[in-house]
XYZ file of C-alpha atoms in Angstrom:
340
model
C 146.136 29.912 273.993
C 142.802 28.648 274.646
C 140.774 31.662 276.466
C 137.593 31.187 278.380
C 135.438 33.571 280.465
C 133.440 32.334 283.493
C 131.196 34.158 285.940
C 128.820 33.368 288.798
C 129.418 31.961 292.087
C 132.691 30.057 293.004
C 130.740 26.662 292.363
C 129.343 28.031 289.043
C 132.679 29.429 287.796
C 134.303 25.995 288.376
C 131.441 24.232 286.737
C 131.948 26.295 283.574
C 135.627 25.639 283.583
C 135.029 21.872 284.082
C 132.737 21.730 281.277
C 135.188 24.063 278.922
C 138.279 22.115 279.895
C 136.938 18.720 280.528
C 139.523 16.894 278.210
C 142.360 18.969 279.859
C 141.299 18.100 283.473
C 140.912 14.285 282.430
C 144.363 14.479 281.103
C 145.776 16.247 284.024
C 144.021 13.487 286.205
C 145.888 10.963 283.883
C 149.210 12.558 284.509
C 148.739 12.545 288.206
C 148.047 8.861 288.281
C 150.999 8.176 286.115
C 153.392 9.318 289.128
C 152.106 6.603 291.363
C 155.044 4.114 291.926
C 154.461 0.354 292.089
C 153.990 0.104 295.847
C 150.954 2.609 296.225
C 147.436 2.502 294.718
C 145.314 5.554 293.703
C 143.269 5.137 296.629
C 146.068 5.443 299.003
C 146.931 8.849 297.332
C 143.168 9.872 297.851
C 143.395 9.036 301.482
C 146.797 10.909 301.861
C 144.808 14.129 300.384
C 142.180 13.664 303.055
C 143.912 16.237 305.610
C 144.780 18.621 302.813
C 141.201 18.794 301.977
C 140.192 19.439 305.494
C 142.721 22.173 305.981
C 141.503 23.922 302.722
C 137.701 23.501 303.642
C 138.481 25.287 306.632
C 140.534 28.332 305.413
C 139.188 28.952 302.004
C 135.896 26.891 301.440
C 135.160 28.723 298.375
C 138.457 27.254 296.888
C 136.822 23.730 297.410
C 133.592 24.859 295.975
C 135.459 25.966 292.563
C 137.004 22.198 292.555
C 133.434 20.683 293.317
C 132.193 22.785 290.354
C 134.911 21.707 287.899
C 134.478 18.210 288.977
C 130.848 18.335 288.273
C 131.277 20.068 284.886
C 134.172 17.842 283.758
C 132.286 14.476 284.992
C 135.363 13.928 287.316
C 135.031 12.346 290.864
C 135.589 15.243 293.483
C 138.043 13.611 295.523
C 139.975 12.497 292.449
C 140.195 16.020 291.119
C 140.994 17.449 294.557
C 143.820 14.950 294.807
C 145.475 15.977 291.766
C 145.682 19.725 293.291
C 147.949 18.235 296.101
C 151.284 18.241 294.649
C 153.079 17.619 298.147
C 151.965 14.055 297.703
C 153.390 13.290 294.633
C 156.929 12.468 294.953
C 158.971 12.860 291.832
C 162.338 14.221 290.129
C 163.063 17.555 290.845
C 163.184 19.546 287.457
C 163.357 23.134 286.370
C 159.910 24.968 286.289
C 159.756 28.675 286.094
C 162.025 31.767 285.870
C 160.688 35.310 286.810
C 162.104 38.850 286.091
C 160.361 41.891 287.843
C 161.056 45.436 287.413
C 160.073 48.682 288.650
C 161.562 52.504 288.573
C 164.409 53.331 288.253
C 165.170 49.743 286.513
C 162.072 50.201 284.386
C 160.426 52.555 281.811
C 158.325 53.707 284.660
C 156.004 50.844 284.497
C 155.756 47.721 286.817
C 156.614 45.191 284.400
C 157.012 41.308 284.936
C 158.017 38.345 282.768
C 157.549 34.691 283.376
C 158.519 31.470 281.577
C 156.711 28.369 282.795
C 158.612 25.039 282.070
C 156.628 21.850 282.309
C 156.526 18.514 280.533
C 155.793 18.753 276.689
C 152.474 17.135 276.840
C 151.291 19.744 279.137
C 151.727 22.620 276.583
C 148.265 21.867 274.824
C 146.515 21.915 278.424
C 147.371 25.644 279.025
C 144.239 27.675 279.460
C 143.665 31.233 280.252
C 140.505 31.970 282.323
C 138.919 35.400 283.231
C 136.998 34.885 286.315
C 134.025 37.172 287.473
C 132.840 36.436 290.900
C 130.469 38.616 293.100
C 132.729 38.651 296.172
C 136.371 38.865 294.710
C 137.907 41.270 292.235
C 137.615 40.132 288.372
C 140.866 38.063 287.531
C 142.692 36.536 284.880
C 144.806 33.187 285.336
C 146.781 30.905 283.145
C 147.392 27.388 284.079
C 146.976 23.933 283.384
C 143.115 22.747 282.726
C 141.885 26.401 283.578
C 141.276 25.438 287.258
C 144.998 24.977 288.320
C 146.648 28.496 287.861
C 150.548 29.253 287.371
C 150.103 32.932 287.350
C 147.657 35.544 287.651
C 146.543 39.085 287.723
C 143.393 40.650 289.237
C 141.333 43.838 288.705
C 142.724 45.318 292.061
C 146.271 45.036 290.178
C 147.470 42.483 292.421
C 149.784 40.161 290.600
C 150.990 36.728 291.214
C 154.088 34.950 289.498
C 156.329 32.653 291.192
C 158.300 29.492 291.254
C 158.273 25.975 292.415
C 160.444 25.268 295.318
C 161.174 21.938 297.162
C 161.142 22.441 301.037
C 162.077 19.534 303.297
C 159.273 20.418 305.959
C 156.009 19.692 303.961
C 153.360 18.679 306.297
C 149.543 18.181 305.832
C 147.730 21.466 305.270
C 146.646 23.861 302.521
C 148.110 22.629 299.345
C 150.666 25.394 297.807
C 148.622 25.389 294.565
C 145.445 26.173 296.190
C 147.106 28.944 298.376
C 148.245 30.525 295.003
C 144.366 30.342 293.859
C 143.522 31.987 297.237
C 145.878 34.625 297.099
C 144.345 36.223 294.015
C 141.623 37.085 296.010
C 143.557 39.614 297.633
C 142.955 43.444 297.045
C 146.344 44.551 298.299
C 149.991 43.529 298.783
C 149.577 42.692 302.615
C 146.279 40.825 302.240
C 148.181 38.694 299.401
C 151.331 38.423 301.627
C 149.400 37.127 304.674
C 147.604 34.319 302.093
C 150.847 33.185 300.998
C 152.082 32.826 304.585
C 148.965 31.192 305.939
C 149.775 29.416 309.058
C 148.136 26.241 307.871
C 150.029 26.052 304.404
C 151.270 22.410 303.505
C 154.405 24.030 301.834
C 154.976 27.101 299.603
C 156.075 28.167 296.252
C 158.198 31.330 295.978
C 155.193 33.602 295.637
C 156.224 36.618 293.654
C 153.545 39.127 294.520
C 153.393 42.452 292.855
C 151.155 45.533 292.704
C 150.706 48.536 290.234
C 152.056 50.906 293.077
C 155.368 49.073 292.909
C 155.159 46.930 295.687
C 157.181 43.673 294.658
C 158.385 40.779 296.672
C 159.385 37.229 296.388
C 157.849 35.719 299.376
C 160.410 32.689 299.752
C 158.602 30.139 302.235
C 158.483 26.693 303.169
C 155.767 25.028 305.516
C 157.138 26.661 308.644
C 159.356 29.497 307.859
C 159.749 32.355 305.233
C 161.773 35.393 304.159
C 160.903 38.206 301.710
C 163.246 39.355 298.894
C 162.765 42.730 297.646
C 164.061 44.445 294.474
C 167.603 45.803 294.645
C 168.079 48.901 292.364
C 164.518 48.333 291.125
C 164.576 44.815 289.779
C 164.614 41.101 290.908
C 164.824 37.587 289.588
C 163.691 34.340 290.841
C 163.934 30.686 289.732
C 163.312 27.133 291.738
C 165.631 27.268 294.657
C 166.018 29.089 297.935
C 168.095 32.171 297.491
C 167.796 33.709 300.782
C 170.690 32.514 302.969
C 168.573 31.486 305.945
C 166.046 29.762 303.838
C 168.808 27.544 302.162
C 168.652 25.034 305.244
C 164.816 24.014 303.767
C 166.149 23.099 300.495
C 165.347 19.403 300.044
C 167.905 18.262 297.555
C 170.511 20.877 297.056
C 172.429 18.706 294.964
C 169.748 18.992 292.072
C 169.335 22.563 291.566
C 172.207 23.196 289.309
C 169.646 24.036 286.639
C 167.800 26.525 288.615
C 171.152 28.446 289.574
C 172.219 28.491 286.199
C 168.797 30.188 285.236
C 169.104 32.516 288.216
C 172.528 33.415 287.381
C 171.953 34.130 283.831
C 168.854 36.388 284.667
C 170.860 38.449 287.092
C 173.405 38.852 284.559
C 170.806 40.027 281.858
C 169.314 42.533 284.245
C 172.668 43.944 285.481
C 173.911 44.243 281.812
C 170.451 45.630 280.335
C 170.981 48.306 277.950
C 168.726 50.823 279.565
C 165.557 50.842 281.502
C 163.830 47.498 281.511
C 160.734 47.254 278.721
C 158.451 44.350 277.871
C 160.170 43.928 274.431
C 163.707 43.772 276.363
C 162.086 41.344 278.873
C 160.910 39.243 276.079
C 164.403 38.904 274.736
C 165.515 37.805 278.165
C 162.642 35.078 278.237
C 164.290 33.855 274.948
C 167.646 33.697 276.217
C 169.448 30.228 275.673
C 173.011 31.366 277.137
C 172.958 29.309 280.345
C 174.321 25.635 281.269
C 173.091 23.220 282.287
C 169.689 24.838 281.735
C 168.692 27.821 279.748
C 165.830 30.273 280.483
C 164.278 29.364 277.199
C 164.338 25.666 277.820
C 164.006 23.095 275.073
C 163.934 19.332 276.095
C 162.041 16.126 275.856
C 161.147 15.823 279.458
C 160.950 19.419 280.355
C 160.614 22.511 278.206
C 158.810 25.998 278.399
C 155.411 25.575 277.654
C 154.209 29.210 277.943
C 155.521 32.590 278.646
C 154.025 35.703 280.033
C 154.600 39.619 279.805
C 152.779 41.544 282.475
C 152.418 45.424 282.502
C 150.855 46.076 285.980
C 150.777 49.832 285.667
C 148.712 49.251 282.472
C 147.120 46.154 283.804
C 147.689 44.074 280.516
C 148.878 40.434 279.965
C 150.675 39.245 276.873
C 151.367 35.410 276.455
C 152.708 32.865 274.207
C 152.432 29.131 274.050
C 155.520 27.114 273.459
C 159.109 28.313 273.427
C 159.415 32.303 273.622
C 162.145 31.955 270.838
C 159.739 31.197 268.182
C 156.308 31.890 269.511
C 154.392 35.047 269.067
C 152.897 36.858 272.021
C 149.239 38.197 271.964
C 147.274 40.446 274.340
C 145.273 37.824 276.325
C 143.901 40.209 279.062
C 143.654 44.060 280.030
C 141.761 45.193 283.206
C 138.661 46.784 282.117
C-alpha cells in the first residue's frame, strides 16, 4: 500500500495529497465520468453538484479547502474533483461494498478490535493510498481510501475510529455528501462529537458509519438523509454490511431486491462471531475477513466487476492499523500506522 505523510493547513495537506496522488485522482475522475449515461453531459453533473458544494462550504469549509488544495496539486479543475466526491448524483448498479466486524470485552481479548473488508472494482485496487494527516486544529489522523483524498476508513490520535458500509437510502437529497461527512467525522475527539457529525441535519444521505473509541464505545450509526437508528454491540460484538438491518430503517432501502449479497455476508459474519472458538483476537478476525463460505457473495470477494481491494485490522486499545491490499485470503498484512 502506498503511504504518504502530509502536514500543514487543510489546503496545504490537500495540495500535498494532490501532488503525491495525481495519477490516482485523475483516474478517479475518469472513473466518475465513465458512469455518465448517454442522456447527460459532464457539465450536467457539475451543475448537479453545486448545491452539495454550497452545503459543504457552509458546514465544513475546511473540507472544501482540502479538495481545493488537492485539485491544485493534481492539476485538476476544482469543480470536477468536487463532483467526483458527490456519490449521490451518480446512479449505478448496487454492488457489495464493505464488511465490518467490531469487538470489545467480553467478546474480545480485552482490546477494542475492528476488522474491515473494502470491496470495489478491481481497477480501484492500485489507487488505494494510506495518508497520515498532521493538522494544527485537529487530531493527527490516518486514513485509507481511493487516491488519498477520499477515505474509506480512518483512525485519529484521539482514538476515534471510523469504519463502515455504503447504504442505498431512498431519501437522498442535496446536502453534504456522505463521503465528505466521513472525512469531517474524523476531526472528532469523542464518540458524541463523531456521532453528531455523522447525523448532521444537512447531510445528503449517509453510510452506515461504524464509530468506535478506545474506551469501548461502539455503534453503527445506520442513517438515511432524514432518519437514523443506532445499533450497539450485543454480548460485546457487532457486524455490518451494506443493507439496513434495524427494523425501522428498512423502509429506507432503495432496492430491497438487490441486497442478497449483503445479507449473505452479514449472516456469515454473524455466524463466525457467534461460533468463534474464544475471545476475538486480530489473528482470528483476519481469518474471518478471508472467509469464502457464503452465497451469493462471500466476505472475501473475488470477481471481475467487484472484489475485496483492501482489508484492515485495527486495535483501538493500542492505536494500531494493519492493512493489506488485495484479497485478505492471500495478501500479507503490514503495520501501516500507529498512534505516537
